[in-house]
Structures are given as structure tokens and as C-alpha cells.
Short mmCIF file of C-alpha atoms in Angstrom, two decimals:
data_model
loop_
_atom_site.label_atom_id
_atom_site.label_comp_id
_atom_site.label_asym_id
_atom_site.label_seq_id
_atom_site.Cartn_x
_atom_site.Cartn_y
_atom_site.Cartn_z
CA MET A 1416 -56.07 -171.65 -55.15
CA LEU A 1417 -53.82 -169.13 -56.70
CA ASN A 1418 -51.08 -171.02 -54.56
CA ILE A 1419 -51.10 -174.07 -57.02
CA ALA A 1420 -52.39 -171.94 -59.77
CA ASP A 1421 -49.24 -173.27 -61.90
CA THR A 1422 -50.19 -176.89 -61.62
CA LEU A 1423 -53.73 -176.57 -62.32
CA GLN A 1424 -52.74 -174.62 -65.32
CA HIS A 1425 -51.05 -177.77 -66.37
CA TRP A 1426 -53.47 -179.78 -65.58
CA CYS A 1427 -56.56 -177.86 -67.53
CA ARG A 1428 -54.01 -177.58 -70.56
CA GLU A 1429 -54.39 -181.46 -70.28
CA ALA A 1430 -58.06 -181.13 -70.10
CA ARG A 1431 -57.14 -183.41 -66.65
CA PRO A 1432 -60.68 -183.41 -64.29
CA PHE A 1433 -59.53 -182.64 -60.92
CA ALA A 1434 -60.96 -182.23 -57.29
CA LEU A 1435 -60.44 -178.97 -55.72
CA ALA A 1436 -60.85 -178.08 -51.89
CA THR A 1437 -60.36 -174.37 -50.99
CA VAL A 1438 -60.20 -172.90 -47.33
CA VAL A 1439 -63.53 -170.46 -47.50
CA GLY A 1440 -63.61 -169.75 -44.17
CA VAL A 1441 -61.10 -169.53 -40.86
CA THR A 1442 -62.42 -168.85 -37.44
CA GLY A 1443 -59.50 -168.08 -34.91
CA SER A 1444 -55.91 -169.48 -35.28
CA ALA A 1445 -55.31 -171.09 -38.31
CA PRO A 1446 -51.91 -171.79 -40.49
CA LEU A 1447 -52.72 -170.87 -44.13
CA PRO A 1448 -55.50 -168.20 -45.40
CA VAL A 1449 -58.79 -168.04 -46.98
CA GLY A 1450 -58.24 -168.99 -50.78
CA THR A 1451 -55.75 -171.78 -50.14
CA SER A 1452 -56.48 -174.69 -52.09
CA VAL A 1453 -55.61 -178.46 -52.22
CA ALA A 1454 -56.27 -179.89 -55.77
CA VAL A 1455 -56.04 -184.21 -56.53
CA ASP A 1456 -56.37 -185.58 -59.87
CA GLU A 1457 -58.14 -188.64 -61.21
CA ASP A 1458 -54.62 -190.75 -60.95
CA GLY A 1459 -54.53 -189.77 -57.07
CA ASN A 1460 -51.51 -187.03 -57.49
CA ALA A 1461 -52.17 -184.01 -55.00
CA VAL A 1462 -50.83 -180.65 -54.85
CA GLY A 1463 -51.18 -177.65 -52.23
CA SER A 1464 -51.72 -177.60 -48.58
CA ILE A 1465 -54.71 -176.27 -46.54
CA SER A 1466 -53.33 -176.79 -43.19
CA GLY A 1467 -49.86 -177.19 -42.80
CA GLY A 1468 -50.51 -180.90 -42.18
CA CYS A 1469 -52.96 -181.07 -40.11
CA VAL A 1470 -56.02 -181.87 -41.92
CA GLU A 1471 -54.58 -183.11 -45.23
CA GLY A 1472 -55.33 -187.01 -45.09
CA ALA A 1473 -59.11 -186.25 -44.70
CA VAL A 1474 -59.27 -183.67 -47.46
CA TYR A 1475 -57.36 -185.90 -49.78
CA GLU A 1476 -59.98 -188.49 -49.27
CA LEU A 1477 -62.81 -185.78 -49.40
CA CYS A 1478 -61.23 -185.37 -53.06
CA ARG A 1479 -61.05 -188.53 -53.91
CA GLN A 1480 -65.05 -189.50 -52.90
CA VAL A 1481 -66.18 -186.12 -55.28
CA LEU A 1482 -64.20 -187.34 -57.81
CA ASP A 1483 -65.89 -190.90 -58.05
CA ASP A 1484 -69.23 -189.45 -57.23
CA ARG A 1485 -69.08 -186.76 -60.16
CA GLY A 1486 -71.94 -185.04 -57.88
CA VAL A 1487 -72.65 -181.50 -55.96
CA PRO A 1488 -69.70 -179.55 -54.37
CA GLN A 1489 -69.46 -180.61 -50.41
CA ARG A 1490 -68.58 -178.55 -47.45
CA ALA A 1491 -66.53 -179.93 -44.62
CA TRP A 1492 -65.49 -178.06 -41.12
CA PHE A 1493 -62.63 -178.85 -39.27
CA GLY A 1494 -61.69 -177.81 -35.74
CA TYR A 1495 -59.69 -178.55 -32.89
CA SER A 1496 -61.07 -181.49 -30.63
CA ASP A 1497 -60.36 -181.56 -26.87
CA ASP A 1498 -62.48 -184.82 -26.59
CA ASP A 1499 -60.20 -186.89 -28.64
CA ALA A 1500 -56.69 -186.33 -29.60
CA PHE A 1501 -57.13 -188.71 -32.63
CA ALA A 1502 -60.05 -186.72 -34.27
CA VAL A 1503 -59.11 -185.08 -37.80
CA GLY A 1504 -58.41 -180.94 -36.59
CA LEU A 1505 -56.27 -178.79 -35.77
CA THR A 1506 -53.99 -178.77 -32.92
CA CYS A 1507 -53.41 -174.38 -33.43
CA GLY A 1508 -57.04 -174.50 -31.83
CA GLY A 1509 -58.52 -172.83 -35.17
CA GLU A 1510 -61.47 -173.83 -37.52
CA LEU A 1511 -61.53 -173.98 -41.02
CA ASP A 1512 -64.10 -174.31 -43.77
CA VAL A 1513 -63.82 -176.06 -46.68
CA LEU A 1514 -65.02 -176.40 -49.89
CA VAL A 1515 -64.74 -179.61 -52.45
CA GLN A 1516 -65.86 -179.41 -55.74
CA ARG A 1517 -64.81 -181.18 -58.76
CA VAL A 1518 -63.48 -179.54 -61.89
CA ASP A 1519 -63.47 -180.68 -65.41
CA PRO A 1520 -61.38 -178.39 -67.21
CA ALA A 1521 -63.23 -179.68 -70.70
CA ALA A 1522 -66.78 -178.07 -69.27
CA ASP A 1523 -65.46 -174.97 -67.92
CA PRO A 1524 -62.77 -173.88 -70.53
CA HIS A 1525 -62.79 -170.59 -68.87
CA LEU A 1526 -60.78 -171.48 -65.96
CA GLY A 1527 -57.36 -172.89 -67.66
CA VAL A 1528 -57.76 -169.07 -69.83
CA ALA A 1529 -57.89 -167.61 -66.36
CA LEU A 1530 -55.13 -169.75 -64.89
CA ASP A 1531 -52.83 -169.14 -68.26
CA ASP A 1532 -53.25 -164.99 -67.31
CA ILE A 1533 -52.28 -165.53 -63.72
CA VAL A 1534 -49.29 -167.92 -64.51
CA GLN A 1535 -48.32 -165.21 -67.04
CA GLY A 1536 -48.25 -162.70 -64.63
CA ARG A 1537 -51.08 -160.48 -65.72
CA PRO A 1538 -53.35 -159.15 -62.52
CA THR A 1539 -56.55 -161.39 -62.70
CA ALA A 1540 -59.77 -161.97 -59.91
CA MET A 1541 -61.10 -165.24 -59.95
CA ALA A 1542 -64.92 -164.76 -58.04
CA GLN A 1543 -65.59 -168.35 -56.92
CA VAL A 1544 -69.41 -169.32 -55.45
CA VAL A 1545 -69.03 -170.99 -52.22
CA ASP A 1546 -72.43 -170.80 -50.74
CA GLY A 1547 -76.03 -170.04 -52.52
CA PRO A 1548 -77.96 -172.35 -54.72
CA HIS A 1549 -76.72 -175.72 -55.63
CA HIS A 1550 -76.51 -174.71 -59.32
CA LEU A 1551 -74.18 -171.83 -59.15
CA LEU A 1552 -71.61 -173.57 -56.06
CA GLY A 1553 -68.42 -173.24 -57.08
CA ARG A 1554 -69.20 -171.73 -60.23
CA THR A 1555 -66.34 -169.08 -61.49
CA VAL A 1556 -66.21 -165.75 -63.07
CA CYS A 1557 -62.90 -164.29 -63.94
CA VAL A 1558 -61.65 -160.62 -64.70
CA LEU A 1559 -58.94 -158.92 -66.13
CA ALA A 1560 -57.22 -156.19 -64.22
CA ASP A 1561 -58.04 -153.62 -67.47
CA GLY A 1562 -61.67 -154.68 -67.25
CA THR A 1563 -61.09 -155.60 -71.30
CA ALA A 1564 -62.24 -159.17 -70.53
CA SER A 1565 -64.05 -161.13 -67.93
CA TYR A 1566 -64.64 -165.24 -68.50
CA GLY A 1567 -67.31 -167.54 -67.47
CA THR A 1568 -71.03 -166.94 -66.18
CA LEU A 1569 -73.13 -167.64 -63.42
CA ASP A 1570 -76.72 -166.75 -64.94
CA GLY A 1571 -75.73 -164.76 -68.26
CA GLY A 1572 -77.16 -161.70 -66.67
CA LEU A 1573 -77.59 -159.35 -63.55
CA THR A 1574 -75.89 -161.84 -61.14
CA ASP A 1575 -72.81 -162.13 -63.55
CA ARG A 1576 -72.36 -158.20 -63.65
CA VAL A 1577 -72.92 -157.84 -60.05
CA VAL A 1578 -70.12 -160.89 -59.16
CA THR A 1579 -67.91 -159.20 -62.03
CA ALA A 1580 -68.17 -155.53 -60.62
CA GLN A 1581 -67.26 -156.71 -57.16
CA ALA A 1582 -64.25 -158.79 -57.96
CA ALA A 1583 -62.99 -156.02 -60.52
CA ALA A 1584 -62.88 -153.83 -57.13
CA LEU A 1585 -61.42 -156.40 -54.95
CA LEU A 1586 -58.59 -156.96 -58.14
CA ARG A 1587 -58.28 -153.10 -57.80
CA SER A 1588 -56.96 -153.06 -53.85
CA GLY A 1589 -55.15 -156.28 -54.59
CA ARG A 1590 -56.32 -158.22 -51.74
CA THR A 1591 -58.06 -161.85 -51.71
CA ALA A 1592 -61.54 -161.77 -49.80
CA ARG A 1593 -64.79 -163.62 -49.45
CA VAL A 1594 -68.17 -160.74 -49.88
CA GLU A 1595 -71.69 -161.24 -49.53
CA LEU A 1596 -73.91 -160.22 -52.67
CA GLY A 1597 -77.51 -160.07 -54.03
CA GLY A 1598 -81.01 -161.29 -52.18
CA ASP A 1599 -82.77 -157.99 -53.24
CA ALA A 1600 -83.79 -156.41 -56.54
CA ASP A 1601 -81.29 -153.93 -56.98
CA THR A 1602 -78.44 -156.47 -57.21
CA CYS A 1603 -78.80 -160.52 -58.02
CA PRO A 1604 -82.17 -162.55 -56.62
CA ASP A 1605 -79.91 -164.87 -55.29
CA ARG A 1606 -77.95 -165.09 -52.01
CA LEU A 1607 -74.33 -165.47 -52.90
CA SER A 1608 -71.03 -165.54 -50.86
CA VAL A 1609 -68.63 -165.02 -53.25
CA LEU A 1610 -64.81 -165.73 -52.57
CA VAL A 1611 -62.44 -163.21 -54.95
CA HIS A 1612 -59.10 -165.28 -55.55
CA VAL A 1613 -56.88 -161.92 -56.48
CA ALA A 1614 -53.60 -162.56 -58.27
CA ALA A 1615 -52.28 -158.78 -58.35
CA SER A 1616 -49.17 -157.31 -59.67
CA ARG A 1617 -46.37 -157.24 -57.09
CA PRO A 1618 -46.48 -154.51 -55.01
CA ARG A 1619 -43.54 -151.66 -55.32
CA LEU A 1620 -41.25 -150.54 -53.14
CA LEU A 1621 -39.72 -147.34 -54.15
CA ILE A 1622 -36.11 -146.59 -52.36
CA PHE A 1623 -34.75 -143.29 -52.76
CA GLY A 1624 -30.80 -142.81 -52.15
CA ALA A 1625 -28.44 -145.17 -53.55
CA VAL A 1626 -26.87 -145.89 -50.41
CA ASP A 1627 -25.73 -149.10 -48.41
CA PHE A 1628 -28.82 -149.49 -46.72
CA ALA A 1629 -30.70 -149.12 -49.65
CA ALA A 1630 -28.66 -152.51 -51.30
CA ALA A 1631 -29.77 -154.30 -48.14
CA LEU A 1632 -33.20 -153.20 -48.06
CA SER A 1633 -33.44 -153.85 -51.74
CA ARG A 1634 -32.80 -157.39 -50.94
CA ALA A 1635 -35.05 -157.61 -48.13
CA GLY A 1636 -38.01 -156.20 -50.82
CA ALA A 1637 -37.12 -158.64 -53.04
CA PHE A 1638 -37.07 -161.67 -50.91
CA LEU A 1639 -40.68 -160.41 -49.53
CA GLY A 1640 -41.99 -160.13 -53.10
CA TYR A 1641 -41.69 -156.26 -54.19
CA ARG A 1642 -40.97 -155.14 -57.51
CA VAL A 1643 -38.46 -153.01 -56.21
CA THR A 1644 -36.83 -149.69 -57.45
CA VAL A 1645 -33.92 -147.51 -56.46
CA CYS A 1646 -33.70 -144.33 -57.29
CA ASP A 1647 -31.07 -141.76 -57.13
CA ALA A 1648 -30.00 -138.12 -58.56
CA ARG A 1649 -26.52 -139.28 -58.34
CA PRO A 1650 -25.24 -141.22 -61.37
CA VAL A 1651 -21.54 -142.90 -59.82
CA PHE A 1652 -23.69 -144.21 -56.83
CA ALA A 1653 -27.17 -145.25 -58.80
CA THR A 1654 -25.81 -147.98 -61.10
CA ALA A 1655 -27.12 -151.98 -61.98
CA ALA A 1656 -23.81 -153.12 -60.35
CA ARG A 1657 -24.46 -151.91 -56.89
CA PHE A 1658 -28.05 -153.09 -57.01
CA PRO A 1659 -27.92 -156.58 -58.65
CA ASP A 1660 -31.43 -157.19 -57.02
CA VAL A 1661 -33.47 -154.55 -58.16
CA ASP A 1662 -35.73 -154.56 -60.56
CA GLU A 1663 -34.87 -151.10 -61.47
CA VAL A 1664 -32.26 -148.71 -61.21
CA VAL A 1665 -33.00 -144.85 -62.19
CA VAL A 1666 -30.84 -141.93 -62.31
CA ASP A 1667 -33.06 -139.19 -61.73
CA TRP A 1668 -34.28 -136.39 -58.83
CA PRO A 1669 -36.26 -138.35 -56.82
CA HIS A 1670 -39.52 -136.15 -56.66
CA ARG A 1671 -39.45 -136.10 -60.44
CA TYR A 1672 -38.88 -139.82 -60.97
CA LEU A 1673 -41.94 -140.27 -58.36
CA GLU A 1674 -44.21 -137.54 -59.69
CA HIS A 1675 -44.14 -139.71 -62.82
CA THR A 1676 -44.50 -143.38 -61.90
CA ALA A 1677 -47.18 -145.46 -60.87
CA VAL A 1678 -48.13 -146.03 -57.55
CA ASP A 1679 -51.02 -147.38 -55.41
CA ARG A 1680 -52.11 -147.99 -51.67
CA ARG A 1681 -49.96 -151.16 -51.86
CA THR A 1682 -46.38 -149.18 -52.53
CA ALA A 1683 -43.91 -148.18 -49.90
CA VAL A 1684 -41.81 -145.49 -50.15
CA CYS A 1685 -38.33 -145.64 -48.41
CA VAL A 1686 -36.07 -142.31 -48.20
CA LEU A 1687 -32.56 -142.91 -47.16
CA THR A 1688 -30.95 -140.09 -49.03
CA HIS A 1689 -30.73 -137.91 -45.46
CA ASP A 1690 -30.38 -134.88 -47.62
CA ALA A 1691 -32.67 -132.10 -47.58
CA LYS A 1692 -32.35 -130.94 -50.72
CA PHE A 1693 -33.59 -134.86 -51.71
CA ASP A 1694 -35.72 -135.20 -48.82
CA ILE A 1695 -38.11 -132.25 -48.71
CA PRO A 1696 -39.54 -132.07 -52.46
CA LEU A 1697 -39.74 -135.84 -52.17
CA LEU A 1698 -41.58 -136.17 -48.88
CA ARG A 1699 -43.97 -133.40 -49.88
CA LEU A 1700 -45.18 -134.98 -52.78
CA ALA A 1701 -45.22 -138.71 -51.65
CA LEU A 1702 -46.92 -137.48 -48.33
CA ASP A 1703 -49.98 -136.40 -50.86
CA LEU A 1704 -49.82 -139.91 -52.84
CA PRO A 1705 -52.45 -142.84 -52.07
CA VAL A 1706 -49.08 -144.88 -51.29
CA GLY A 1707 -49.71 -147.17 -48.13
CA TYR A 1708 -46.41 -146.33 -45.99
CA VAL A 1709 -43.62 -143.51 -46.27
CA GLY A 1710 -40.81 -143.89 -44.19
CA ALA A 1711 -37.49 -141.51 -44.26
CA MET A 1712 -34.20 -142.14 -42.51
CA GLY A 1713 -32.31 -139.85 -40.04
CA SER A 1714 -31.56 -139.01 -36.49
CA ARG A 1715 -34.23 -137.56 -34.23
CA ARG A 1716 -32.49 -134.32 -34.78
CA THR A 1717 -32.70 -134.84 -38.54
CA HIS A 1718 -36.62 -135.50 -37.86
CA GLU A 1719 -37.20 -132.61 -36.35
CA GLN A 1720 -35.76 -130.29 -38.76
CA ARG A 1721 -37.57 -132.30 -41.48
CA LEU A 1722 -40.46 -131.57 -40.11
CA SER A 1723 -39.77 -128.15 -39.76
CA LEU A 1724 -39.01 -127.90 -43.32
CA LEU A 1725 -41.91 -129.58 -44.31
CA ARG A 1726 -44.46 -127.26 -42.35
CA GLU A 1727 -42.48 -124.22 -44.15
CA GLN A 1728 -43.65 -125.98 -47.40
CA GLY A 1729 -47.26 -126.11 -46.34
CA LEU A 1730 -47.73 -129.68 -45.43
CA SER A 1731 -50.78 -130.09 -43.00
CA ASP A 1732 -50.35 -131.74 -39.76
CA GLU A 1733 -52.61 -134.66 -41.17
CA HIS A 1734 -50.08 -135.20 -43.91
CA ILE A 1735 -47.20 -134.91 -41.85
CA ALA A 1736 -48.60 -137.59 -39.18
CA ARG A 1737 -48.21 -140.05 -42.14
CA LEU A 1738 -44.66 -140.17 -42.11
CA ARG A 1739 -42.66 -142.96 -40.45
CA SER A 1740 -39.55 -141.04 -39.24
CA PRO A 1741 -37.09 -141.99 -37.90
CA ILE A 1742 -37.51 -145.07 -40.19
CA GLY A 1743 -38.18 -149.10 -38.75
CA LEU A 1744 -38.99 -150.62 -35.81
CA ASP A 1745 -36.48 -150.11 -32.73
CA LEU A 1746 -34.77 -153.92 -33.27
CA GLY A 1747 -31.52 -152.49 -31.90
CA ALA A 1748 -29.86 -152.58 -35.41
CA HIS A 1749 -26.78 -151.57 -35.93
CA THR A 1750 -25.88 -153.06 -39.67
CA PRO A 1751 -27.76 -152.25 -42.63
CA GLU A 1752 -29.24 -155.64 -43.00
CA GLU A 1753 -30.55 -155.62 -39.82
CA THR A 1754 -31.98 -152.10 -40.46
CA ALA A 1755 -33.60 -153.65 -43.53
CA VAL A 1756 -35.15 -156.01 -41.45
CA SER A 1757 -36.12 -153.19 -39.40
CA ILE A 1758 -37.95 -151.16 -41.90
CA VAL A 1759 -39.54 -154.11 -43.61
CA ALA A 1760 -40.99 -155.10 -40.41
CA GLU A 1761 -42.66 -151.73 -40.09
CA ILE A 1762 -43.85 -151.81 -43.76
CA ILE A 1763 -45.32 -155.51 -42.77
CA ALA A 1764 -46.93 -154.01 -39.40
CA SER A 1765 -48.42 -151.13 -41.50
CA ALA A 1766 -49.82 -152.74 -44.01
CA ASN A 1767 -51.34 -154.98 -41.68
CA LEU A 1768 -52.20 -152.93 -38.71
CA GLY A 1769 -50.35 -154.64 -36.64
CA SER A 1770 -49.17 -153.53 -32.59
CA GLY A 1771 -45.31 -154.11 -33.49
CA LEU A 1772 -45.35 -155.55 -30.34
CA PRO A 1773 -43.94 -159.71 -29.51
CA LEU A 1774 -46.07 -162.07 -29.49
CA SER A 1775 -45.34 -162.97 -26.45
CA GLN A 1776 -46.74 -159.66 -25.03
CA GLY A 1777 -50.01 -159.98 -27.13
CA THR A 1778 -53.68 -162.00 -26.48
CA GLY A 1779 -56.00 -162.81 -28.50
CA PRO A 1780 -55.51 -164.67 -31.90
CA ILE A 1781 -52.31 -164.29 -34.08
CA HIS A 1782 -53.93 -164.54 -37.45
CA ARG A 1783 -56.27 -161.57 -37.07
CA PRO A 1784 -58.07 -160.52 -40.37
CA VAL A 1785 -56.62 -157.52 -42.53
CA PRO A 1786 -59.20 -154.66 -42.56
CA ALA A 1787 -59.99 -153.60 -45.88
CA PRO A 1788 -58.54 -150.35 -47.66
CA ALA A 1789 -60.57 -147.42 -47.22
CA ASP A 1790 -61.72 -145.19 -50.27
CA GLY A 1791 -59.55 -142.39 -50.98
CA ARG A 1792 -56.20 -141.60 -49.36
CA PRO A 1793 -55.15 -143.85 -46.14
CA GLY A 1794 -55.76 -141.14 -43.39
CA ARG A 1795 -53.83 -141.03 -39.59
CA GLU A 1796 -55.85 -143.66 -37.94
CA GLU A 1797 -55.56 -146.48 -40.85
CA ILE A 1798 -52.77 -146.80 -43.57
CA ALA A 1799 -55.27 -148.63 -46.24
CA VAL A 1800 -52.10 -150.87 -48.09
CA ARG A 1801 -51.93 -154.24 -48.91
CA ALA A 1802 -48.29 -154.90 -49.28
CA GLY A 1803 -48.86 -158.64 -50.42
CA VAL A 1804 -46.87 -160.11 -48.09
CA GLY A 1805 -47.76 -162.75 -45.28
CA ARG A 1806 -50.12 -164.66 -48.00
CA ALA A 1807 -48.14 -167.62 -48.69
CA THR A 1808 -48.62 -169.31 -52.07
CA GLY A 1809 -46.73 -171.69 -54.39
CA SER A 1810 -47.35 -169.02 -57.57
CA PRO A 1811 -45.08 -166.63 -58.05
CA VAL A 1812 -47.61 -163.98 -59.62
CA ASN A 1813 -49.73 -164.13 -56.38
CA ASN A 1814 -49.10 -160.71 -54.52
CA GLY A 1815 -45.19 -161.67 -54.81
CA SER A 1816 -42.76 -164.51 -53.59
CA PRO A 1817 -44.03 -167.86 -52.67
CA HIS A 1818 -41.61 -167.05 -49.73
CA VAL A 1819 -44.02 -164.46 -48.35
CA GLY A 1820 -45.26 -166.22 -45.55
CA ASP A 1821 -42.04 -167.58 -44.43
CA ALA A 1822 -40.79 -164.19 -44.53
CA SER A 1823 -43.69 -162.38 -42.81
CA ARG A 1824 -43.62 -164.89 -39.96
CA ALA A 1825 -39.78 -164.53 -39.08
CA VAL A 1826 -39.79 -160.73 -39.51
CA ALA A 1827 -42.32 -160.79 -37.19
CA GLU A 1828 -40.78 -162.68 -34.51
CA LEU A 1829 -38.05 -159.73 -34.24
CA VAL A 1830 -40.50 -156.38 -34.36
CA HIS A 1831 -40.53 -154.68 -31.05
CA VAL A 1832 -41.68 -150.84 -31.17
CA PRO A 1833 -41.76 -148.20 -33.97
CA ALA A 1834 -38.41 -146.32 -33.90
CA THR A 1835 -41.18 -143.33 -34.08
CA ALA A 1836 -42.00 -144.23 -30.63
CA ALA A 1837 -38.49 -145.25 -28.75
CA GLY A 1838 -36.46 -142.60 -26.98
CA GLY A 1839 -32.97 -142.24 -27.49
CA PRO A 1840 -30.42 -142.72 -30.70
CA VAL A 1841 -31.76 -144.37 -33.86
CA ASN A 1842 -28.82 -146.15 -33.97
CA ARG A 1843 -26.82 -146.73 -30.84
CA THR A 1844 -23.21 -147.29 -31.70
CA ASN A 1845 -22.72 -144.54 -35.00
CA GLY A 1846 -25.27 -141.84 -34.88
CA ALA A 1847 -27.72 -141.66 -37.55
CA ALA A 1848 -28.23 -144.38 -39.59
CA GLY A 1849 -27.74 -143.96 -43.36
CA ASN A 1850 -25.96 -140.64 -43.11
CA VAL A 1851 -24.75 -139.44 -46.97
CA PRO A 1852 -21.37 -137.78 -46.83
CA GLU A 1853 -20.93 -134.33 -46.74
CA THR A 1854 -18.55 -134.34 -49.81
CA GLN A 1855 -21.24 -135.62 -52.57
CA PRO A 1856 -20.36 -136.44 -55.95
CA ARG A 1857 -21.99 -134.77 -58.95
CA ALA A 1858 -25.59 -135.26 -58.95
CA LEU A 1859 -27.69 -134.80 -62.40
CA ALA A 1860 -28.71 -130.84 -62.36
CA GLU A 1861 -31.49 -129.83 -60.51
CA PRO A 1862 -34.83 -129.65 -62.15
#
């Protein structure tokens, strides 16, 4: 429902009843993810989409029926029919499980409070019961990120505590997911299936090195919904005028800034300085932090020298294996803008455990479930990160930009193989991308 949070907030403020249709399950290839919603008010006004157009008419009629009947929520299933070309279904071959319920904001005032938090950009999780006893179906409990407040109730006791704890855990990881809970004495007596809608703060993209490639990468990161920071120890380069698309420009030694800034598993660290006195202390720290992605720019020769220096600093092979260097996927990029696309493509592939291969060369479903993040620091086999991309939403605060889905699909069409796996020069025309001039402007005093 986060894709229409702003409209739902407005309807709740007006105490306007509405029907809410939410995708609670997806099988195979489907255009939009679990948690996407359509809503229809009593005047017939509709907002949102759950299928990109395939089944919207049928869903609209179900919403009107639920509003008129004022009854219990209904479940509907939509799939592709080979027998009837005119059947209501998904031409992409996927299947959708949809919950349709009537919502009365006057009876559930906590929903409006939670939507206010979401629209104002406060990290919030909304746990919605999508399967279980009829008296709980469609009920919601909402949790703020800092754990200081929760809204709504299911049973006023153990079930509330179990669902709230699960919602808080998913909020910390920054991902929307459906979870199965209860059914035993140690948790809650009723077996529940709960869809937790997570409106997380924007993931961070930390770019170190105020070079031309950083300007292009910052624009790509902003487009994908990241909170972008550019950091460089050289004041003449690290200026707001050179980076108008970023959230902040920091003049500081990179490792010193990283040591004191907040990061999580959705954070991407891109090192573009191409200078050992900046790179080595920064990478030594970054590779020991629970961030989702660490990439460094440079030629293959620079990469080998960098690895040698990191080992001299005592970094283990396990830590070094997390480094994406040379940074980006092999798209044959030449310009800063093309290079930025190759970098964000690798970040997307890393976050979603994608192969980086053209979809035309693959088999199986295009839209695969994204694995849950592992506890602790991401390891060699799984970078447990939620980068906030690939979630098409209409809300400006749900893991980034409303254009996230379009951007990720456009980039996915371009990706090939990581530059770390491709042979030959990183940049086929002008050598190592991102070289900093040998004659350096004065930097801050080294810490």
C-alpha cells in the first residue's frame, strides 16, 4: 500500500472509507511486487495499480463490491488462461494473490497516524494480516523505526508482541516481506500470515573522490532514490556547485568521514579517488563494515597494487573478497555517464543477487524473490543488502524514488558481466577510468 500512501493519507484525514486491494502473493513473472495496492473510495475514485493494466478492471469491480457489501475481506486469484484469450488474467504468465478489504479510517485511526509518518519520511513498518482467522484478516499494526511507538492492535496481548517484533526486525533490514507466524504456545495461538510493508529511510550511496565520474554517479544514484554523499579531502574539488544533485558534500579525509557516519546493509560505498593515500585506509575500514557494496575504481594494475597494500595492512582474504574492483559491470563504458550506469548496474545486481547477464541469455523467472539478508556482516557468497531499488512506488519515501522500478529495469537491459571478471583494459580508449591528476590540489591535513 506504500505505492499510494500519499492518497490514502488524504482519504484518512477526510475519514473517507475506501476499499484496498493488495498483492499478497506472487508466483512466476508478475509486473509489480508483493505489497502493491489499488484503492477505490465510495465515490468510485481509484488510485494505484497492481498489474500494470492486465486485471485492473476486475480488481476495481471487486473493490466496489466490498465497499457496497461492508463485509469481510475477500481473496482473489489472477493468472493467465490459455483456454480463453479474453479471460481476466496476466499475459506475462504470472499469478497474483490479492486481498481486498474495506477500510474505515474512523474505526482505525492508527492507520492515518502511520500514513502521516510514512508520507513525512519517518521509517515505518505496517504489518497487515493477510491470512488467518476472519476477525483478524486485514487488521494492521504499525511500528516506528526507533521502537518508541506502535499503532493498532490485533488481540491486545501476545499476538501484538509477536507481530510487532517481526515488523521491527524487517524495518531494520529495510525490506517488505510476507512472514508466517504463530500456531504454537511459544508465540501466538493463531496461525497468521502477515505482510509487513516497510517504508524505510533512503539507502545511502557514499561516493569518495570529487571527480567527473563522481558527478555522473551522483546523478544516477539520486535518480535511483539514494541519499547521496560525495566526500573528498580537497576543498577545491568538493563543492556544492560541482555536485548539485547530491544530498551533501563533505570536505574530510574519506576514512575519517566513514568512521563517524551511519551505514547499514543497504549502503553502497564507491571509491573513485584512485590514490593510495586515500584508498587504502578507506577500503580497510569499509571492508570491515556491514555495508552492502564496496567498489573501487582503477585499472587492473592499480587493482593488483591495491590488493597487495590491503594485505600488508592485515586485511584477510575474506574481507578482500568483498571488494568490487575494477568497479562496475563490463558495458564497454567510455564516458562518465556510461561508467555511472555500469556502477549502479553492479550495485543493483549485487543487492538482488542477480547474475549480471542479459535476460535473453537466462532461463527461469525474470522476477526472482530477493533472498533475506543474513545476520551479521555480508559474506563472500551473499551480499545481504537492500539497496531500495527495483520497487516501483508512488510514495516518495518508500525506499527511494517513484521512478525506482523504471530505472532498475532500464539498467537491467544493459548489464553484461562484472568488470572484475572481464579481461582486457577497464577503459578501452583512455586507460584507467577516474585517474586523479598527478599534480594534486592541496588536501586537508592528513589525520
